[in-house]
Coordinates of C-alpha atoms and ligand atoms in Angstrom, one line a residue:
M837 CA -48.5 82.5 15.5
K838 CA -50.9 84.2 12.4
H839 CA -53.9 81.5 11.5
P840 CA -53.2 78.8 8.6
I841 CA -53.8 79.4 5.3
L842 CA -54.3 76.4 2.7
T843 CA -54.3 77.9 -0.7
I844 CA -55.7 75.7 -4.0
D845 CA -55.3 76.2 -7.3
G846 CA -56.0 75.1 -10.7
P847 CA -57.6 75.2 -14.0
S848 CA -61.4 76.0 -13.7
G849 CA -63.1 72.1 -13.4
A850 CA -60.4 71.0 -11.3
G851 CA -62.2 70.6 -8.3
K852 CA -61.2 73.5 -6.1
G853 CA -64.6 74.7 -5.5
T854 CA -65.6 71.5 -4.1
V855 CA -62.8 70.3 -2.3
S856 CA -62.1 73.8 -0.7
R857 CA -65.7 74.3 0.9
V858 CA -65.7 70.5 1.9
I859 CA -61.8 72.0 4.6
A860 CA -62.9 75.1 5.0
N861 CA -65.9 73.5 6.6
Q862 CA -64.8 70.5 8.1
K863 CA -61.3 72.4 10.1
G864 CA -64.6 75.5 10.9
W865 CA -62.5 78.2 7.7
H866 CA -62.9 80.6 5.9
Y867 CA -63.5 80.4 3.0
L868 CA -62.2 82.3 -0.1
D869 CA -63.6 81.9 -3.1
S870 CA -61.5 84.5 -5.7
G871 CA -63.3 83.9 -8.6
S872 CA -66.5 84.7 -7.9
I873 CA -64.8 88.2 -7.1
Y874 CA -63.5 88.2 -10.9
R875 CA -66.9 86.9 -12.3
A876 CA -68.8 89.3 -10.2
L877 CA -66.7 91.8 -12.0
A878 CA -67.8 90.8 -14.9
I879 CA -71.2 90.9 -14.2
A880 CA -71.0 94.3 -13.6
V881 CA -68.7 95.0 -17.1
L882 CA -71.9 93.1 -18.4
D883 CA -74.8 94.9 -16.6
Q884 CA -72.9 98.6 -17.5
A885 CA -72.1 97.4 -21.3
V886 CA -69.0 98.5 -20.3
D887 CA -66.3 97.7 -24.0
L888 CA -63.5 94.9 -23.0
E889 CA -61.1 96.9 -24.2
N890 CA -62.1 100.2 -21.9
K891 CA -59.8 99.4 -18.9
V892 CA -60.1 102.5 -17.6
E893 CA -64.5 102.2 -17.1
I894 CA -62.7 98.3 -15.9
V895 CA -60.6 99.9 -13.4
H896 CA -63.3 102.3 -11.8
L897 CA -65.6 99.4 -11.5
A898 CA -63.2 96.8 -10.0
Q899 CA -62.4 100.2 -7.5
R900 CA -66.1 101.1 -7.1
M901 CA -67.9 97.7 -6.5
V902 CA -69.0 96.7 -3.0
L903 CA -69.0 93.1 -2.9
E904 CA -71.1 90.9 0.5
F905 CA -70.4 86.9 0.9
S906 CA -72.1 84.8 3.2
G907 CA -71.9 80.7 3.4
I908 CA -69.9 78.6 2.7
E909 CA -71.7 75.6 1.1
V910 CA -74.2 78.0 -0.8
L911 CA -72.5 80.3 -1.3
T912 CA -74.0 83.6 -1.9
V913 CA -72.9 86.7 -3.4
K914 CA -74.3 90.2 -3.4
L915 CA -73.2 93.0 -5.6
N916 CA -73.8 96.3 -4.9
T917 CA -76.9 95.1 -2.8
V918 CA -78.3 92.8 -5.8
D919 CA -77.6 88.9 -5.2
I920 CA -76.0 88.5 -8.2
T921 CA -75.6 84.0 -6.9
A922 CA -78.1 82.5 -10.2
R923 CA -75.4 84.2 -12.6
L924 CA -71.9 83.5 -10.8
G925 CA -71.7 80.2 -12.5
T926 CA -72.7 81.0 -16.4
E927 CA -70.1 80.2 -19.2
T928 CA -70.6 84.0 -19.9
T929 CA -69.5 85.1 -16.9
G930 CA -66.3 82.6 -16.4
G931 CA -65.2 83.7 -19.8
V932 CA -65.4 87.4 -19.6
A933 CA -63.9 87.2 -16.0
S934 CA -61.1 85.4 -17.6
Q935 CA -60.7 88.7 -20.2
I936 CA -60.6 91.2 -17.4
A937 CA -58.4 89.3 -14.8
V938 CA -55.7 89.7 -17.6
I939 CA -56.2 93.5 -16.7
P940 CA -53.4 94.1 -14.1
E941 CA -55.0 97.2 -12.9
V942 CA -57.7 95.3 -12.2
R943 CA -55.7 92.2 -10.3
A944 CA -54.2 95.4 -8.1
V945 CA -57.2 96.6 -7.0
L946 CA -58.4 93.0 -6.6
L947 CA -55.8 91.6 -4.1
Q948 CA -56.5 93.8 -0.9
K949 CA -60.3 92.7 -1.2
Q950 CA -58.8 89.1 -1.6
R951 CA -56.4 89.4 1.4
D952 CA -59.4 90.5 3.5
F953 CA -60.5 87.3 4.0
S954 CA -57.7 85.8 5.8
Q955 CA -59.0 85.7 9.2
A956 CA -58.7 83.5 12.5
P957 CA -58.9 80.6 13.1
G958 CA -57.5 80.1 8.9
L959 CA -58.8 80.4 5.5
V960 CA -58.9 78.1 2.5
A961 CA -58.6 79.8 -1.0
D962 CA -59.4 78.5 -4.0
G963 CA -58.3 80.1 -7.1
R964 CA -55.2 80.8 -10.1
D965 CA -52.6 82.7 -8.1
M966 CA -53.4 82.0 -4.4
G967 CA -50.5 80.5 -3.6
T968 CA -48.1 82.7 -6.1
V969 CA -49.4 86.3 -5.5
V970 CA -52.4 87.1 -2.6
F971 CA -51.2 84.5 -0.1
P972 CA -46.8 83.9 -1.2
D973 CA -46.7 83.0 2.8
A974 CA -49.4 80.4 2.9
A975 CA -48.5 76.7 4.8
Y976 CA -50.4 74.6 2.6
K977 CA -50.5 75.1 -1.2
V978 CA -52.3 72.4 -3.3
F979 CA -52.1 72.8 -7.7
L980 CA -55.2 70.4 -8.2
T981 CA -55.6 69.8 -11.7
A982 CA -57.3 67.3 -13.6
S983 CA -57.4 66.5 -17.6
A984 CA -59.5 69.2 -20.0
E985 CA -61.5 66.5 -21.1
K986 CA -62.3 65.2 -17.7
R987 CA -62.7 69.2 -16.6
A988 CA -65.8 69.8 -19.2
L989 CA -67.4 67.3 -18.4
R990 CA -67.6 68.0 -14.7
R991 CA -68.7 71.9 -15.5
H992 CA -71.5 69.8 -18.0
K993 CA -72.7 67.8 -14.9
Q994 CA -72.4 70.6 -12.9
L995 CA -73.7 73.1 -15.0
I996 CA -77.3 70.4 -16.2
E997 CA -77.6 69.9 -12.2
K998 CA -78.4 74.0 -12.3
G999 CA -80.7 73.9 -14.9
F1000 CA -78.5 75.7 -17.1
N1001 CA -78.6 74.9 -20.6
A1002 CA -75.3 73.0 -21.6
N1003 CA -73.3 71.8 -24.3
L1004 CA -70.7 69.7 -23.5
E1005 CA -68.8 70.7 -26.9
Q1006 CA -69.0 74.1 -26.6
I1007 CA -68.1 73.6 -22.8
T1008 CA -64.9 72.1 -24.2
R1009 CA -63.8 75.3 -25.9
G1010 CA -64.4 77.1 -23.6
I1011 CA -62.6 75.8 -21.1
E1012 CA -59.3 75.5 -23.6
E1013 CA -60.0 78.7 -24.3
R1014 CA -59.1 79.9 -20.8
D1015 CA -56.9 77.5 -19.8
L1016 CA -54.6 79.2 -22.3
R1017 CA -55.4 82.6 -21.5
D1018 CA -55.5 82.5 -17.5
S1019 CA -51.5 80.9 -18.1
Q1020 CA -50.1 82.5 -20.5
R1021 CA -51.1 86.1 -19.4
A1022 CA -48.5 88.3 -18.2
T1023 CA -49.6 89.2 -14.6
A1024 CA -49.5 86.4 -11.7
P1025 CA -50.4 84.0 -14.6
L1026 CA -52.0 80.1 -13.6
V1027 CA -48.7 78.1 -12.7
Q1028 CA -48.1 75.5 -9.6
A1029 CA -46.5 77.4 -6.4
E1030 CA -43.6 76.8 -5.2
G1031 CA -43.7 73.6 -2.5
A1032 CA -47.2 73.2 -3.5
L1033 CA -48.4 69.8 -3.8
Y1034 CA -49.3 68.6 -6.9
V1035 CA -52.4 66.9 -7.2
D1036 CA -53.8 65.5 -10.6
S1037 CA -58.2 64.9 -10.1
T1038 CA -58.4 62.7 -13.0
D1039 CA -59.5 59.5 -11.5
K1040 CA -59.7 60.6 -8.4
T1041 CA -63.3 60.8 -6.8
V1042 CA -64.0 64.2 -4.4
E1043 CA -63.3 62.5 -1.0
Q1044 CA -59.8 61.1 -2.4
V1045 CA -58.5 64.3 -2.8
I1046 CA -60.1 65.3 0.0
K1047 CA -58.0 63.1 1.8
E1048 CA -55.1 63.7 0.5
V1049 CA -54.9 67.3 0.8
L1050 CA -55.8 67.4 4.6
L1051 CA -52.8 64.8 4.6
L1052 CA -50.9 68.2 4.3
I1053 CA -52.3 69.9 6.4
L1054 CA -52.6 67.5 9.8
Ligands
DC1525 O1 -61.8 80.5 -10.8 P1 -63.4 80.4 -12.0 O2 -63.6 79.7 -12.9 O3 -64.3 81.2 -11.1 O4 -62.4 82.1 -12.2 C1 -63.2 81.9 -13.3 C2 -62.4 83.4 -13.5 O5 -61.4 85.1 -13.0 C3 -61.1 82.6 -14.4 O6 -60.9 82.3 -15.6 C4 -59.6 83.2 -13.6 C5 -60.0 84.1 -13.3 N1 -59.7 84.2 -11.6 C6 -58.0 84.8 -11.3 O7 -57.4 85.9 -13.1 N2 -57.5 84.4 -10.6 C7 -57.9 84.2 -9.7 N3 -57.7 83.7 -8.4 C8 -59.0 83.8 -9.9 C9 -60.0 83.3 -11.1

């Protein structure tokens, strides 16, 4: 039998990363943070000062970029041998990632990089299109969401804890913009996959959400 895959899709700040990491660790499975691949490309685009309208060059950058991932709880990411971990989580990186993620050719190039994470004994894949496009045959699918207010509050707290300057109003606006772009794009928009378990984490603790998702796998 092929190894199991759990996909966790949802908007930013729903808690996908935290839940995915805990479950991957607990099961001894691999972990794919697909957002970090889009974020790494965003950093390459920013560093090379590529215009966001220049799709050809963005696709070239996607084809050429070499990514190295290590760790689960503390994920370290190298882009072309340079450690970019500290820059991955910023709102600027997230905003640009969301903008380049609308380009179908970019998504096509990044598809195989994501599928390469699927290895025995199992995989937890977190993103927007894990259950719909990247791993449509996954055995277990979850759609994890929360109210925009709660997600903005969580993101704000996360950024402060990481030592970044964070403004709640700006974050709320950023989240709303990103939600709209990610769910309305023509290619692989954020939608609940068929058969996915719908979990609203607005009034739930991380532990409660994990318990609910684990019931699916057991
Ligand atoms: O999950 P995240 O916030 O790290 O993702 C950053 C952006 O990357 C998100 O706003 C849209 C894009 N993304 C995507 O299009 N598809 C994915 N599977 C993951 C992320």
